[in-house]
CSV table of C-alpha atoms and ligand atoms in Angstrom, one decimal:
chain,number,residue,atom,x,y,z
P,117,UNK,CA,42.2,57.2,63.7
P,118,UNK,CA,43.1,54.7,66.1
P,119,UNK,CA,45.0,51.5,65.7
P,120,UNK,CA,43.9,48.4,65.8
P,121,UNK,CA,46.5,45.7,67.5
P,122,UNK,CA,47.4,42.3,68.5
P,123,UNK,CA,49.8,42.0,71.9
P,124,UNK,CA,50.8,38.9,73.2
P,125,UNK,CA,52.0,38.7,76.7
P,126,UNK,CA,54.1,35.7,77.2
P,127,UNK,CA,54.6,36.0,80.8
P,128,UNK,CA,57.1,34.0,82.8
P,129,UNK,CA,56.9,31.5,80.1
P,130,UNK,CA,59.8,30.3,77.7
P,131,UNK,CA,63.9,30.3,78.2
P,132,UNK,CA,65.7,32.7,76.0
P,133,UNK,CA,66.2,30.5,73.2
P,134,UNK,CA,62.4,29.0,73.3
P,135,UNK,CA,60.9,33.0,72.9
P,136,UNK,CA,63.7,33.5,70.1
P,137,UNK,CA,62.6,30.4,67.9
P,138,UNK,CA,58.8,31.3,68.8
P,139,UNK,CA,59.5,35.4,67.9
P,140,UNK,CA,61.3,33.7,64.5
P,141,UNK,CA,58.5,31.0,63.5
P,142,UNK,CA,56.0,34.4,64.1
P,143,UNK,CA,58.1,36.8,61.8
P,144,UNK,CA,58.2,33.8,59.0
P,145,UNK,CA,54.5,33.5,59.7
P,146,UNK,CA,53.7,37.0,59.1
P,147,UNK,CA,56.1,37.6,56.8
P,148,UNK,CA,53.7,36.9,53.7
P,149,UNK,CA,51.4,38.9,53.7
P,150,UNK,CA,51.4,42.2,56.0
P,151,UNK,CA,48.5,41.8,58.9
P,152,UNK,CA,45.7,44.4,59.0
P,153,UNK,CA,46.6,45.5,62.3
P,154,UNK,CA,50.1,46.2,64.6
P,155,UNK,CA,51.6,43.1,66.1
P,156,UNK,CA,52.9,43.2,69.8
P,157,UNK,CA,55.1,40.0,71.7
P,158,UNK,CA,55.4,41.2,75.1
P,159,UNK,CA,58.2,39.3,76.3
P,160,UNK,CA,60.3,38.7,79.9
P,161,UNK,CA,63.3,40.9,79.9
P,162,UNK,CA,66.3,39.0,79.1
P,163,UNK,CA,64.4,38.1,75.6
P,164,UNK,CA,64.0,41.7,74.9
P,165,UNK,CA,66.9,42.7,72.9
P,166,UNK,CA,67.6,39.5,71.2
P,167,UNK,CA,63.8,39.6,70.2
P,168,UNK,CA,63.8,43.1,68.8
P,169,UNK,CA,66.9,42.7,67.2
P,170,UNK,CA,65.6,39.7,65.0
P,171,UNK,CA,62.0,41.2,64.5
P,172,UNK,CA,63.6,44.8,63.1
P,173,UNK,CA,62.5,45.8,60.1
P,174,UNK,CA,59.2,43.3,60.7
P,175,UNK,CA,56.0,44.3,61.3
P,176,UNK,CA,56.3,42.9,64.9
P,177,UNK,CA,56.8,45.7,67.9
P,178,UNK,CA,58.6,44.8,71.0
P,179,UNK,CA,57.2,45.6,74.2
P,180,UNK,CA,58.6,44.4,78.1
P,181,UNK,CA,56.0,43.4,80.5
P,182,UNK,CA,57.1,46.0,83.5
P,183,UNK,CA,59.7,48.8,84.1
P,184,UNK,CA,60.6,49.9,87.6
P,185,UNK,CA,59.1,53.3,89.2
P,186,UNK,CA,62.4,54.7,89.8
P,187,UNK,CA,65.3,55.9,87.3
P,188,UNK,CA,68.0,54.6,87.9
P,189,UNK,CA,70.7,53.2,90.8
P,190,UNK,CA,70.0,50.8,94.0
P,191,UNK,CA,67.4,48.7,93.3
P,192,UNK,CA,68.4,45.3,93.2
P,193,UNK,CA,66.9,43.3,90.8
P,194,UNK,CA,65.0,46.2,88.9
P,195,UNK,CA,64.9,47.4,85.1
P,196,UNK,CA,64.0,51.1,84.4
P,197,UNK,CA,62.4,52.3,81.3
P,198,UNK,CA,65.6,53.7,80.1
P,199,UNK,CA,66.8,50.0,80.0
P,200,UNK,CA,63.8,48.6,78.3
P,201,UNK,CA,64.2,51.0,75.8
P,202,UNK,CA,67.8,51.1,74.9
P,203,UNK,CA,67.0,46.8,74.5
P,204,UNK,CA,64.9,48.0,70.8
P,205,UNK,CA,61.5,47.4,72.5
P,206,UNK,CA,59.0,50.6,72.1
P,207,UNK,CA,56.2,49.2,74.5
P,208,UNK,CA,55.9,48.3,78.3
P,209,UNK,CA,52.9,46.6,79.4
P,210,UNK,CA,51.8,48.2,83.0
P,211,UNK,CA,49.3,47.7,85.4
P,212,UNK,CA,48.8,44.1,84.6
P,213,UNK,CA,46.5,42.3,87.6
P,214,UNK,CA,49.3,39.8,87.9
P,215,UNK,CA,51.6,43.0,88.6
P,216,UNK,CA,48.9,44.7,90.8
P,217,UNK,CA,48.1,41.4,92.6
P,218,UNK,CA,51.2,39.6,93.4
P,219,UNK,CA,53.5,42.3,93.7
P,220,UNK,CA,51.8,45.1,95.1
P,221,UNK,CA,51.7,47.4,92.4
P,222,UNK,CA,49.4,50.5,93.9
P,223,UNK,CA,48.1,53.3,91.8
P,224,UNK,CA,50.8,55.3,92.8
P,225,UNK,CA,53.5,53.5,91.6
P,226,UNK,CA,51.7,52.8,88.4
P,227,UNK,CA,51.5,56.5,88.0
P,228,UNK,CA,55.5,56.9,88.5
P,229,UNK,CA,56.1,54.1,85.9
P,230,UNK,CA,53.8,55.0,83.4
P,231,UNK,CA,55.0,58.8,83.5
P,232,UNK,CA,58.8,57.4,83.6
P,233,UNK,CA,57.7,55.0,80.2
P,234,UNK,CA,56.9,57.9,78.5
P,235,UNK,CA,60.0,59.9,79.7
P,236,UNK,CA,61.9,57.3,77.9
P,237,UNK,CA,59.8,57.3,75.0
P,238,UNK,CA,57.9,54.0,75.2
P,239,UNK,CA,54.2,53.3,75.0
P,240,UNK,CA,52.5,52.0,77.5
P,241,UNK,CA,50.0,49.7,77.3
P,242,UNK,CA,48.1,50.2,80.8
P,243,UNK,CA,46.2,47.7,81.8
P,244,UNK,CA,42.7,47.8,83.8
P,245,UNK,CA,40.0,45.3,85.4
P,246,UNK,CA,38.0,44.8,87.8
P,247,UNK,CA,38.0,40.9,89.9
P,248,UNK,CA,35.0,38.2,89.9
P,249,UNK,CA,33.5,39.8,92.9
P,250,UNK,CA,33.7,43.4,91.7
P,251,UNK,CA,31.7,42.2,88.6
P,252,UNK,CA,29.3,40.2,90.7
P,253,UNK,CA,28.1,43.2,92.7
P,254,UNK,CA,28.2,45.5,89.0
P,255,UNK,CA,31.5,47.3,90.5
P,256,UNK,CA,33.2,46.9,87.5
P,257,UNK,CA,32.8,50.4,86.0
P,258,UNK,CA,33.7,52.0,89.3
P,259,UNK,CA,36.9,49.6,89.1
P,260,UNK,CA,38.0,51.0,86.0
P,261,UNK,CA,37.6,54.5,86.5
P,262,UNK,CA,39.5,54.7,89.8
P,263,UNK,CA,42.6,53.0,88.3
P,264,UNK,CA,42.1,55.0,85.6
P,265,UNK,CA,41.3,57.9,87.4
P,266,UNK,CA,44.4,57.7,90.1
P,267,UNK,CA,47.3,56.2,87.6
P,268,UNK,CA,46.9,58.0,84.2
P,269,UNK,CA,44.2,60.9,84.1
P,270,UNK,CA,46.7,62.8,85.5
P,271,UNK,CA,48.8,63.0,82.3
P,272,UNK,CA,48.4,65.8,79.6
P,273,UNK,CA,46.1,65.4,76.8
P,274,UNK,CA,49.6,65.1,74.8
P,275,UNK,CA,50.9,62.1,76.6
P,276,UNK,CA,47.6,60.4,77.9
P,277,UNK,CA,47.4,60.1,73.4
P,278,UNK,CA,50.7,58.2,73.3
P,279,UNK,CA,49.1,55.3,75.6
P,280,UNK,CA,47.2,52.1,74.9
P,281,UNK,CA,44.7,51.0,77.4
P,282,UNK,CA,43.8,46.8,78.0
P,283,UNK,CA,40.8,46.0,79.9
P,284,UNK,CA,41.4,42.7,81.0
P,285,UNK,CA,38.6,41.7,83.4
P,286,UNK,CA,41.0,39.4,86.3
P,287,UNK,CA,38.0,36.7,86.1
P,288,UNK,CA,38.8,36.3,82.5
P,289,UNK,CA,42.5,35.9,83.0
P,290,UNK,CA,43.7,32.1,82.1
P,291,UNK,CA,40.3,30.7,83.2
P,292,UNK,CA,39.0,30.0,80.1
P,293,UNK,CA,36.2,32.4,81.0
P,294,UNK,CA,36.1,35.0,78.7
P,295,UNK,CA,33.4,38.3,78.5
P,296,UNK,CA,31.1,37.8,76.2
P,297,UNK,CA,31.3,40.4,72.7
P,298,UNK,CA,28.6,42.5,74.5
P,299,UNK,CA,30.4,42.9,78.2
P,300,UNK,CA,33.5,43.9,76.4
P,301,UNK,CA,31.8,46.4,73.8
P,302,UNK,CA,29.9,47.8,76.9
P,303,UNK,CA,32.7,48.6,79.0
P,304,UNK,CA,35.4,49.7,76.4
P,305,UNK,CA,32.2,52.1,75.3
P,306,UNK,CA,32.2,53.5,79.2
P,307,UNK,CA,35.8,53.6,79.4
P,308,UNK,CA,36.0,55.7,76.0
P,309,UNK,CA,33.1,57.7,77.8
P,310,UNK,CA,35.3,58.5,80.5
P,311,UNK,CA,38.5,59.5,78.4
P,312,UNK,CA,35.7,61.7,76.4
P,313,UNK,CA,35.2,63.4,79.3
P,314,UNK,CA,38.9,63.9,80.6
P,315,UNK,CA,40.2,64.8,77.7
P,316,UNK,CA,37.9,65.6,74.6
P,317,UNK,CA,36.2,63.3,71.7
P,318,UNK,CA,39.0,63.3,69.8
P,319,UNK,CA,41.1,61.9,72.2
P,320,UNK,CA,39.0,59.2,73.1
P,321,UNK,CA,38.1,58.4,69.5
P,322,UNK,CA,42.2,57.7,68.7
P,323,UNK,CA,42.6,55.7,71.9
P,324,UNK,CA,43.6,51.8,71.4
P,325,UNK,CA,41.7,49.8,74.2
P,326,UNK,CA,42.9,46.4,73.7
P,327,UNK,CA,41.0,43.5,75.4
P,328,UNK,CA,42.5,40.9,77.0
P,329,UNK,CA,41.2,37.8,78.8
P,330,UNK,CA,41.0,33.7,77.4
P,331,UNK,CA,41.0,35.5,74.1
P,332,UNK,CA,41.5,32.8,71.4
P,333,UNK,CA,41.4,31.4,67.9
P,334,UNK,CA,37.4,30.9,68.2
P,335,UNK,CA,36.5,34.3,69.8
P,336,UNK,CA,38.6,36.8,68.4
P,337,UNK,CA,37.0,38.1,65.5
P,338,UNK,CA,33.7,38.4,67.2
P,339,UNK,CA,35.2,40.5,70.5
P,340,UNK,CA,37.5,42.2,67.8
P,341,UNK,CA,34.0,43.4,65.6
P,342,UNK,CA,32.4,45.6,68.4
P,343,UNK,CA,33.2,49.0,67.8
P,344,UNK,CA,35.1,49.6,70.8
P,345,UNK,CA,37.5,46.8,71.0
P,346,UNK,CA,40.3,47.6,69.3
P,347,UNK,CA,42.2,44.7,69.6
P,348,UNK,CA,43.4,42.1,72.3
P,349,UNK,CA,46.4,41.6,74.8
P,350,UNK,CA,46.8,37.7,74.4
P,351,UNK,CA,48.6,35.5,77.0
P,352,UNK,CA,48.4,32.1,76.7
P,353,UNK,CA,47.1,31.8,73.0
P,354,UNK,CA,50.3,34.0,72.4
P,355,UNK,CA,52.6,31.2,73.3
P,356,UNK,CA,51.8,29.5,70.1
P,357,UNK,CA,52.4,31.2,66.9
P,358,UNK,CA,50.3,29.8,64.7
P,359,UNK,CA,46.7,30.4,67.3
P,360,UNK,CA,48.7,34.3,67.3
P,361,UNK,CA,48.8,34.4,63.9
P,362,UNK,CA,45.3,33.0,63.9
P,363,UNK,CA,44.2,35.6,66.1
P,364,UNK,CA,46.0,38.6,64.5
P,365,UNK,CA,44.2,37.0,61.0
P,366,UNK,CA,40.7,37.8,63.1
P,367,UNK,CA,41.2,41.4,61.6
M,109,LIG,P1,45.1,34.8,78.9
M,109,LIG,O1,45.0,35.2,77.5
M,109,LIG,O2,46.0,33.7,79.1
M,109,LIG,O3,43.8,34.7,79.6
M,109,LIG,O4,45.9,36.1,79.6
M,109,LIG,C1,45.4,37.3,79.3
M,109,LIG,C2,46.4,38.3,79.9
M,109,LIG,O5,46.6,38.4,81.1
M,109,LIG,C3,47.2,39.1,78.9
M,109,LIG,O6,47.9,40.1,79.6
Protein backbone atom coordinates (compact mmCIF):
# COMPACT_ATOMS: atom_id res chain seq x y z
CA UNK A 1 0.00 0.00 0.00
CA UNK A 2 1.16 3.38 -0.45
CA UNK A 3 2.73 5.73 1.94
CA UNK A 4 1.58 8.43 3.34
CA UNK A 5 4.25 11.49 3.76
CA UNK A 6 5.13 14.82 4.94
CA UNK A 7 8.03 16.83 2.67
CA UNK A 8 9.07 20.12 3.45
CA UNK A 9 10.73 22.10 0.87
CA UNK A 10 12.68 24.82 2.42
CA UNK A 11 13.77 26.54 -0.62
CA UNK A 12 16.45 29.23 -0.84
CA UNK A 13 15.73 29.82 2.74
CA UNK A 14 18.12 29.38 5.76
CA UNK A 15 22.32 29.57 5.97
CA UNK A 16 23.86 26.24 6.76
CA UNK A 17 23.82 26.57 10.32
CA UNK A 18 20.06 28.00 10.51
CA UNK A 19 18.68 24.49 8.49
CA UNK A 20 20.99 22.44 10.90
CA UNK A 21 19.48 23.85 14.20
CA UNK A 22 15.94 23.75 12.46
CA UNK A 23 16.66 19.82 10.99
CA UNK A 24 17.87 19.29 15.06
CA UNK A 25 14.79 21.15 16.87
CA UNK A 26 12.59 18.72 14.16
CA UNK A 27 14.46 15.37 15.10
CA UNK A 28 14.02 16.35 19.02
CA UNK A 29 10.38 17.16 18.11
CA UNK A 30 9.75 13.93 16.57
CA UNK A 31 11.78 12.05 18.48
CA UNK A 32 8.91 11.03 21.03
CA UNK A 33 6.69 9.45 19.67
CA UNK A 34 7.26 7.94 15.90
CA UNK A 35 4.80 9.99 13.30
CA UNK A 36 2.15 7.98 11.37
CA UNK A 37 3.58 8.77 8.21
CA UNK A 38 7.39 9.34 6.50
CA UNK A 39 8.98 12.69 7.19
CA UNK A 40 10.83 14.57 4.27
CA UNK A 41 13.07 18.20 4.70
CA UNK A 42 13.93 19.06 1.34
CA UNK A 43 16.83 21.15 1.79
CA UNK A 44 19.37 23.58 -0.52
CA UNK A 45 22.39 21.57 -1.27
CA UNK A 46 25.17 22.63 0.85
CA UNK A 47 22.78 21.57 3.95
CA UNK A 48 22.42 18.22 2.51
CA UNK A 49 25.04 16.16 4.02
CA UNK A 50 25.30 17.83 7.32
CA UNK A 51 21.49 17.39 7.48
CA UNK A 52 21.38 13.70 6.71
CA UNK A 53 24.21 13.00 8.76
CA UNK A 54 22.47 14.39 12.06
CA UNK A 55 18.89 12.96 11.08
CA UNK A 56 20.49 9.11 10.49
CA UNK A 57 18.97 6.73 12.31
CA UNK A 58 15.71 9.28 12.57
CA UNK A 59 12.65 8.94 11.08
CA UNK A 60 13.45 12.03 8.96
CA UNK A 61 14.51 11.28 5.03
CA UNK A 62 16.64 13.68 3.19
CA UNK A 63 15.77 14.80 -0.11
CA UNK A 64 17.74 17.86 -2.37
CA UNK A 65 15.42 20.16 -4.22
CA UNK A 66 17.10 19.54 -8.02
CA UNK A 67 19.93 17.42 -9.63
CA UNK A 68 21.34 18.37 -12.93
CA UNK A 69 20.27 16.48 -16.35
CA UNK A 70 23.67 15.47 -17.08
CA UNK A 71 26.20 13.05 -15.28
CA UNK A 72 28.97 14.33 -14.69
CA UNK A 73 31.96 16.96 -15.91
CA UNK A 74 31.59 20.70 -17.31
CA UNK A 75 28.88 22.18 -15.99
CA UNK A 76 29.67 25.02 -13.92
CA UNK A 77 27.71 25.40 -11.00
CA UNK A 78 25.73 22.04 -11.31
CA UNK A 79 25.14 18.93 -8.91
CA UNK A 80 24.26 15.50 -10.40
CA UNK A 81 22.27 12.85 -8.81
CA UNK A 82 25.39 10.90 -8.13
CA UNK A 83 26.36 13.86 -5.82
CA UNK A 84 23.09 14.24 -4.06
CA UNK A 85 23.24 10.83 -3.25
CA UNK A 86 26.62 10.15 -2.09
CA UNK A 87 25.54 13.56 0.49
CA UNK A 88 23.03 10.57 2.60
CA UNK A 89 19.90 12.22 1.01
CA UNK A 90 17.49 9.39 -0.81
CA UNK A 91 15.05 11.96 -2.42
CA UNK A 92 15.30 14.81 -5.15
CA UNK A 93 12.37 16.98 -5.54
CA UNK A 94 11.95 17.66 -9.59
CA UNK A 95 9.76 19.50 -11.63
CA UNK A 96 8.95 22.11 -9.05
CA UNK A 97 7.03 25.26 -10.90
CA UNK A 98 9.74 27.47 -9.33
CA UNK A 99 12.26 25.06 -11.36
CA UNK A 100 10.04 24.95 -14.53
CA UNK A 101 9.29 28.77 -14.31
CA UNK A 102 12.46 30.56 -13.49
CA UNK A 103 14.90 28.38 -14.85
CA UNK A 104 13.49 26.91 -17.84
CA UNK A 105 13.14 23.52 -16.90
CA UNK A 106 11.20 21.81 -20.15
CA UNK A 107 9.78 18.36 -20.13
CA UNK A 108 12.69 17.10 -21.70
CA UNK A 109 15.06 17.86 -19.30
CA UNK A 110 12.85 16.81 -16.53
CA UNK A 111 12.73 13.42 -18.21
CA UNK A 112 16.75 13.17 -18.26
CA UNK A 113 16.87 14.18 -14.51
CA UNK A 114 14.29 12.11 -13.31
CA UNK A 115 15.65 8.89 -15.24
CA UNK A 116 19.37 9.98 -14.00
CA UNK A 117 17.63 10.24 -10.06
CA UNK A 118 16.70 6.90 -10.35
CA UNK A 119 20.02 5.72 -11.94
CA UNK A 120 21.60 6.83 -8.81
CA UNK A 121 19.06 5.35 -6.74
CA UNK A 122 17.04 8.34 -5.38
CA UNK A 123 13.27 8.94 -5.32
CA UNK A 124 12.00 11.45 -7.00
CA UNK A 125 9.33 13.34 -5.97
CA UNK A 126 8.01 14.99 -9.39
CA UNK A 127 6.17 17.67 -9.12
CA UNK A 128 3.05 18.80 -11.37
CA UNK A 129 0.43 21.90 -11.71
CA UNK A 130 -1.24 23.71 -13.71
CA UNK A 131 -1.06 28.12 -13.31
CA UNK A 132 -4.14 30.50 -12.31
CA UNK A 133 -5.17 30.82 -15.87
CA UNK A 134 -4.96 27.10 -16.81
CA UNK A 135 -7.40 26.55 -13.89
CA UNK A 136 -9.56 29.45 -14.94
CA UNK A 137 -10.33 28.05 -18.34
CA UNK A 138 -10.69 24.20 -16.55
CA UNK A 139 -7.13 23.31 -18.31
CA UNK A 140 -5.88 21.95 -15.27
CA UNK A 141 -6.30 18.24 -16.07
CA UNK A 142 -4.90 18.66 -19.54
CA UNK A 143 -1.84 20.41 -17.59
CA UNK A 144 -1.20 17.52 -15.65
CA UNK A 145 -1.35 14.87 -17.99
CA UNK A 146 1.07 16.39 -20.54
CA UNK A 147 3.79 16.88 -17.90
CA UNK A 148 3.01 13.79 -16.80
CA UNK A 149 2.63 12.38 -20.04
CA UNK A 150 6.07 13.83 -21.69
CA UNK A 151 8.50 13.66 -18.42
CA UNK A 152 7.73 10.28 -16.62
CA UNK A 153 5.11 7.95 -18.48
CA UNK A 154 7.89 6.98 -20.34
CA UNK A 155 9.56 5.02 -17.52
CA UNK A 156 8.86 1.19 -16.87
CA UNK A 157 6.16 0.13 -14.64
CA UNK A 158 9.33 -0.93 -12.32
CA UNK A 159 10.76 2.60 -12.01
CA UNK A 160 7.58 4.78 -12.60
CA UNK A 161 6.70 2.66 -8.76
CA UNK A 162 9.82 4.00 -7.18
CA UNK A 163 8.52 7.75 -7.72
CA UNK A 164 6.31 10.18 -5.70
CA UNK A 165 4.21 12.51 -7.51
CA UNK A 166 3.22 16.41 -5.83
CA UNK A 167 0.44 18.31 -7.44
CA UNK A 168 1.06 21.61 -6.43
CA UNK A 169 -1.43 23.86 -8.36
CA UNK A 170 1.29 27.32 -9.10
CA UNK A 171 -1.80 29.56 -7.88
CA UNK A 172 -1.57 27.88 -4.57
CA UNK A 173 2.16 28.32 -4.23
CA UNK A 174 2.94 30.92 -1.23
CA UNK A 175 -0.26 32.86 -1.94
CA UNK A 176 -2.06 31.81 0.84
CA UNK A 177 -4.60 30.41 -1.68
CA UNK A 178 -4.89 27.00 -1.14
CA UNK A 179 -7.45 24.23 -3.22
CA UNK A 180 -10.09 23.53 -1.40
CA UNK A 181 -10.27 19.35 0.12
CA UNK A 182 -12.52 18.69 -2.86
CA UNK A 183 -10.23 20.39 -5.89
CA UNK A 184 -7.36 18.36 -4.52
CA UNK A 185 -9.30 14.95 -3.94
CA UNK A 186 -10.69 15.60 -7.58
CA UNK A 187 -7.59 15.94 -9.32
CA UNK A 188 -5.18 13.47 -7.32
CA UNK A 189 -8.41 10.96 -8.29
CA UNK A 190 -7.79 11.92 -12.24
CA UNK A 191 -4.18 11.78 -11.91
CA UNK A 192 -4.34 8.18 -10.26
CA UNK A 193 -6.90 7.62 -13.24
CA UNK A 194 -4.26 8.32 -15.59
CA UNK A 195 -1.35 6.26 -13.91
CA UNK A 196 -4.31 3.41 -13.86
CA UNK A 197 -4.36 3.56 -17.30
CA UNK A 198 -0.49 3.77 -18.05
CA UNK A 199 0.49 1.38 -15.95
CA UNK A 200 -2.28 -0.92 -14.22
CA UNK A 201 -4.43 -0.50 -10.74
CA UNK A 202 -2.03 -1.66 -8.76
CA UNK A 203 0.35 0.72 -9.68
CA UNK A 204 -1.70 3.58 -9.29
CA UNK A 205 -3.11 2.33 -6.02
CA UNK A 206 0.71 2.27 -4.37
CA UNK A 207 1.54 5.68 -5.85
CA UNK A 208 2.26 8.63 -3.17
CA UNK A 209 0.67 11.90 -4.64
CA UNK A 210 1.62 14.42 -2.21
CA UNK A 211 -0.12 17.85 -2.33
CA UNK A 212 1.51 20.85 -2.02
CA UNK A 213 0.27 24.50 -1.99
CA UNK A 214 -0.33 27.21 1.39
CA UNK A 215 -0.73 23.84 3.10
CA UNK A 216 -0.73 24.68 6.89
CA UNK A 217 -1.45 23.88 10.56
CA UNK A 218 -5.39 24.62 9.91
CA UNK A 219 -5.83 22.76 6.63
CA UNK A 220 -3.86 19.73 6.77
CA UNK A 221 -5.76 17.18 8.16
CA UNK A 222 -8.79 17.94 6.11
CA UNK A 223 -6.72 17.95 2.51
CA UNK A 224 -4.79 14.91 4.14
CA UNK A 225 -8.43 12.91 4.74
CA UNK A 226 -9.55 12.63 1.05
CA UNK A 227 -8.72 9.44 -0.20
CA UNK A 228 -6.31 10.55 -2.75
CA UNK A 229 -4.08 12.85 -0.99
CA UNK A 230 -1.55 11.15 0.30
CA UNK A 231 0.30 13.69 2.00
CA UNK A 232 1.68 17.29 1.37
CA UNK A 233 5.06 18.96 0.02
CA UNK A 234 5.16 21.94 2.55
CA UNK A 235 7.20 25.18 1.86
CA UNK A 236 6.80 27.86 3.95
CA UNK A 237 4.97 26.13 6.96
CA UNK A 238 8.14 23.82 6.70
CA UNK A 239 10.45 26.55 7.81
CA UNK A 240 9.09 26.25 11.29
CA UNK A 241 9.35 23.10 13.07
CA UNK A 242 6.78 23.09 15.37
CA UNK A 243 3.72 24.19 12.38
CA UNK A 244 5.87 20.83 10.53
CA UNK A 245 5.46 18.95 13.30
CA UNK A 246 1.93 20.21 13.55
CA UNK A 247 1.32 19.25 10.10
CA UNK A 248 3.00 15.84 10.14
CA UNK A 249 0.65 15.32 13.58
CA UNK A 250 -2.49 15.92 10.90
CA UNK A 251 -2.02 12.12 10.21
P1 LIG B 1 4.06 26.91 0.13
O1 LIG B 1 3.71 25.82 1.12
O2 LIG B 1 4.94 27.96 0.70
O3 LIG B 1 2.86 27.42 -0.58
O4 LIG B 1 4.97 26.17 -1.00
C1 LIG B 1 4.54 25.00 -1.55
C2 LIG B 1 5.64 24.45 -2.37
O5 LIG B 1 6.00 25.01 -3.40
C3 LIG B 1 6.30 23.23 -1.92
O6 LIG B 1 7.14 22.71 -2.88
Amino acid sequence: MRKNIVAGNWKMNKTLQEGVALANELKELLAAKAPNCGVIVGTPFIHLASVADLTKGSVIKVAAQNSADKESGAYTGEISAAMVKSTGAEYVILGHSERRAYYGETYEILKEKVLLALKNELTPIFCIGEVKEEREAGKQNEVVKAQLEASVFNLSKEDFGKIVLAYEPVWAIGTGLTATPQQAQEIHAYIRGLIAGKYGKETAENTSILYGGSCNPGNAKELFSNPDVDGGLIGGASLKAADFKAIIDAF
